[in-house]
Amino acid sequence: MRQRYGGRIRYWCSDESRVGLLTVQHRKLTGFGVQPIGSVQWDFVYRWLYGLVEPLSGASWIVEFSHLDSSCFEAFLHSFAAQFPDDLHLIQVDNAAAHTAQTLTIPDNVILVFQPPYCPEVNPIERVWRELKRELAWVHFDDVCQLQHAISQWVCRLSAESLRSLTQWDWIVDALCVAGI
């Protein structure tokens, strides 16, 4: 298998995150016992971000979709695999229905590695989504275009170094070294 893909095997962490016009409420600095005050926008218009992060290099692949289902996940995987056709990709995913659908067609150079059920804390990309939500906290957007623009700016500001610092956990690096990846 290693010879087929030029000897390069890459390990990625994948997850999806819903972002929308509903205000993300986050902590604010206030006096002890004083509840933070902020205006909340109650628009339930959402977009889904599908993301991949490679903890060893800090490389990333983030694509926006209108909803979360197996057909969108399949399109996401195929666009990703086409971008890096010479590598074999091990992708850590959760057990969401979109990832386990019987109709899901997985590209030849992708292997899905399922994390234990109900354990989002073992997926480093969750920290990336937390940073995005922190960035969007208490911000009001007039429409989806403004939200998309803010997300695009945030993605452009992401550096490989910052992604490595968020996702390169010691146990992942140790496991990949032992596996020879």
mmCIF file of C-alpha atoms in Angstrom, residues 38-139:
data_model
loop_
_atom_site.group_PDB
_atom_site.id
_atom_site.type_symbol
_atom_site.label_atom_id
_atom_site.label_comp_id
_atom_site.label_asym_id
_atom_site.label_seq_id
_atom_site.Cartn_x
_atom_site.Cartn_y
_atom_site.Cartn_z
ATOM 1 C CA GLY A 38 -25.123 41.027 25.283
ATOM 2 C CA SER A 39 -27.721 41.292 22.574
ATOM 3 C CA VAL A 40 -28.691 38.040 20.908
ATOM 4 C CA GLN A 41 -29.784 37.584 17.315
ATOM 5 C CA TRP A 42 -32.342 34.795 16.902
ATOM 6 C CA ASP A 43 -32.000 33.937 13.193
ATOM 7 C CA PHE A 44 -31.852 30.190 12.622
ATOM 8 C CA VAL A 45 -30.011 30.223 9.292
ATOM 9 C CA TYR A 46 -27.025 27.873 9.308
ATOM 10 C CA ARG A 47 -24.138 26.643 7.206
ATOM 11 C CA TRP A 48 -21.961 23.614 7.873
ATOM 12 C CA LEU A 49 -18.175 23.633 7.821
ATOM 13 C CA TYR A 50 -16.526 20.320 7.004
ATOM 14 C CA GLY A 51 -12.909 20.335 8.084
ATOM 15 C CA LEU A 52 -9.724 18.295 8.094
ATOM 16 C CA VAL A 53 -6.542 19.099 10.002
ATOM 17 C CA GLU A 54 -3.254 17.222 9.817
ATOM 18 C CA PRO A 55 -1.763 17.470 13.334
ATOM 19 C CA LEU A 56 1.819 16.755 12.235
ATOM 20 C CA SER A 57 2.063 19.503 9.612
ATOM 21 C CA GLY A 58 -0.789 21.861 10.497
ATOM 22 C CA ALA A 59 -2.212 21.504 6.987
ATOM 23 C CA SER A 60 -5.970 21.963 6.717
ATOM 24 C CA TRP A 61 -8.896 21.554 4.337
ATOM 25 C CA ILE A 62 -12.130 23.377 5.210
ATOM 26 C CA VAL A 63 -15.192 23.468 2.938
ATOM 27 C CA GLU A 64 -18.650 24.946 3.513
ATOM 28 C CA PHE A 65 -21.875 23.067 2.766
ATOM 29 C CA SER A 66 -25.539 23.911 3.237
ATOM 30 C CA HIS A 67 -26.304 20.855 5.358
ATOM 31 C CA LEU A 68 -24.844 17.756 6.967
ATOM 32 C CA ASP A 69 -25.527 14.414 5.328
ATOM 33 C CA SER A 70 -23.704 11.540 3.674
ATOM 34 C CA SER A 71 -23.866 13.024 0.165
ATOM 35 C CA CYS A 72 -22.175 16.250 1.319
ATOM 36 C CA PHE A 73 -19.602 14.246 3.290
ATOM 37 C CA GLU A 74 -18.928 12.112 0.217
ATOM 38 C CA ALA A 75 -18.463 15.219 -1.957
ATOM 39 C CA PHE A 76 -16.139 16.630 0.703
ATOM 40 C CA LEU A 77 -14.017 13.464 0.764
ATOM 41 C CA HIS A 78 -13.820 13.270 -3.030
ATOM 42 C CA SER A 79 -12.782 16.930 -3.383
ATOM 43 C CA PHE A 80 -10.133 16.416 -0.700
ATOM 44 C CA ALA A 81 -8.820 13.162 -2.211
ATOM 45 C CA ALA A 82 -8.603 14.772 -5.658
ATOM 46 C CA GLN A 83 -6.518 17.611 -4.206
ATOM 47 C CA PHE A 84 -3.941 15.152 -2.796
ATOM 48 C CA PRO A 85 -4.163 12.128 -5.143
ATOM 49 C CA ASP A 86 -0.652 10.755 -4.542
ATOM 50 C CA ASP A 87 -1.012 10.314 -0.768
ATOM 51 C CA LEU A 88 -2.832 7.742 1.334
ATOM 52 C CA HIS A 89 -5.009 9.519 3.913
ATOM 53 C CA LEU A 90 -6.048 8.085 7.269
ATOM 54 C CA ILE A 91 -8.930 10.269 8.436
ATOM 55 C CA GLN A 92 -10.204 10.158 12.018
ATOM 56 C CA VAL A 93 -13.985 10.648 12.104
ATOM 57 C CA ASP A 94 -16.729 10.305 14.682
ATOM 58 C CA ASN A 95 -19.636 7.898 14.331
ATOM 59 C CA ALA A 96 -22.080 10.408 12.830
ATOM 60 C CA ALA A 97 -24.711 8.981 10.508
ATOM 61 C CA ALA A 98 -23.145 10.888 7.595
ATOM 62 C CA HIS A 99 -19.883 8.967 8.123
ATOM 63 C CA THR A 100 -21.431 5.513 8.433
ATOM 64 C CA ALA A 101 -24.106 5.589 5.705
ATOM 65 C CA GLN A 102 -24.354 2.429 3.617
ATOM 66 C CA THR A 103 -24.455 4.482 0.411
ATOM 67 C CA LEU A 104 -21.223 6.344 1.203
ATOM 68 C CA THR A 105 -18.534 5.934 -1.466
ATOM 69 C CA ILE A 106 -15.047 6.535 -0.114
ATOM 70 C CA PRO A 107 -12.152 7.458 -2.450
ATOM 71 C CA ASP A 108 -9.443 4.819 -2.987
ATOM 72 C CA ASN A 109 -6.763 6.896 -1.268
ATOM 73 C CA VAL A 110 -8.836 7.498 1.908
ATOM 74 C CA ILE A 111 -9.268 5.218 4.919
ATOM 75 C CA LEU A 112 -11.722 6.297 7.620
ATOM 76 C CA VAL A 113 -10.609 5.635 11.205
ATOM 77 C CA PHE A 114 -13.567 5.760 13.588
ATOM 78 C CA GLN A 115 -13.007 7.228 17.033
ATOM 79 C CA PRO A 116 -14.822 5.742 20.050
ATOM 80 C CA PRO A 117 -18.514 6.719 20.273
ATOM 81 C CA TYR A 118 -19.440 9.811 22.277
ATOM 82 C CA CYS A 119 -15.810 10.947 22.675
ATOM 83 C CA PRO A 120 -15.421 14.293 20.897
ATOM 84 C CA GLU A 121 -12.555 15.115 23.261
ATOM 85 C CA VAL A 122 -10.261 12.686 21.391
ATOM 86 C CA ASN A 123 -10.641 14.647 18.147
ATOM 87 C CA PRO A 124 -8.222 17.603 18.016
ATOM 88 C CA ILE A 125 -10.217 19.490 15.375
ATOM 89 C CA GLU A 126 -12.816 20.218 18.068
ATOM 90 C CA ARG A 127 -10.337 22.763 19.445
ATOM 91 C CA VAL A 128 -10.189 24.448 16.034
ATOM 92 C CA TRP A 129 -13.984 24.778 15.964
ATOM 93 C CA ARG A 130 -13.886 26.167 19.517
ATOM 94 C CA GLU A 131 -11.498 28.893 18.319
ATOM 95 C CA LEU A 132 -13.864 29.723 15.457
ATOM 96 C CA LYS A 133 -16.825 29.992 17.836
ATOM 97 C CA ARG A 134 -14.750 32.220 20.127
ATOM 98 C CA GLU A 135 -14.001 34.459 17.135
ATOM 99 C CA LEU A 136 -17.702 34.670 16.229
ATOM 100 C CA ALA A 137 -18.914 35.206 19.814
ATOM 101 C CA TRP A 138 -21.380 38.080 20.284
ATOM 102 C CA VAL A 139 -21.043 39.152 16.619
#
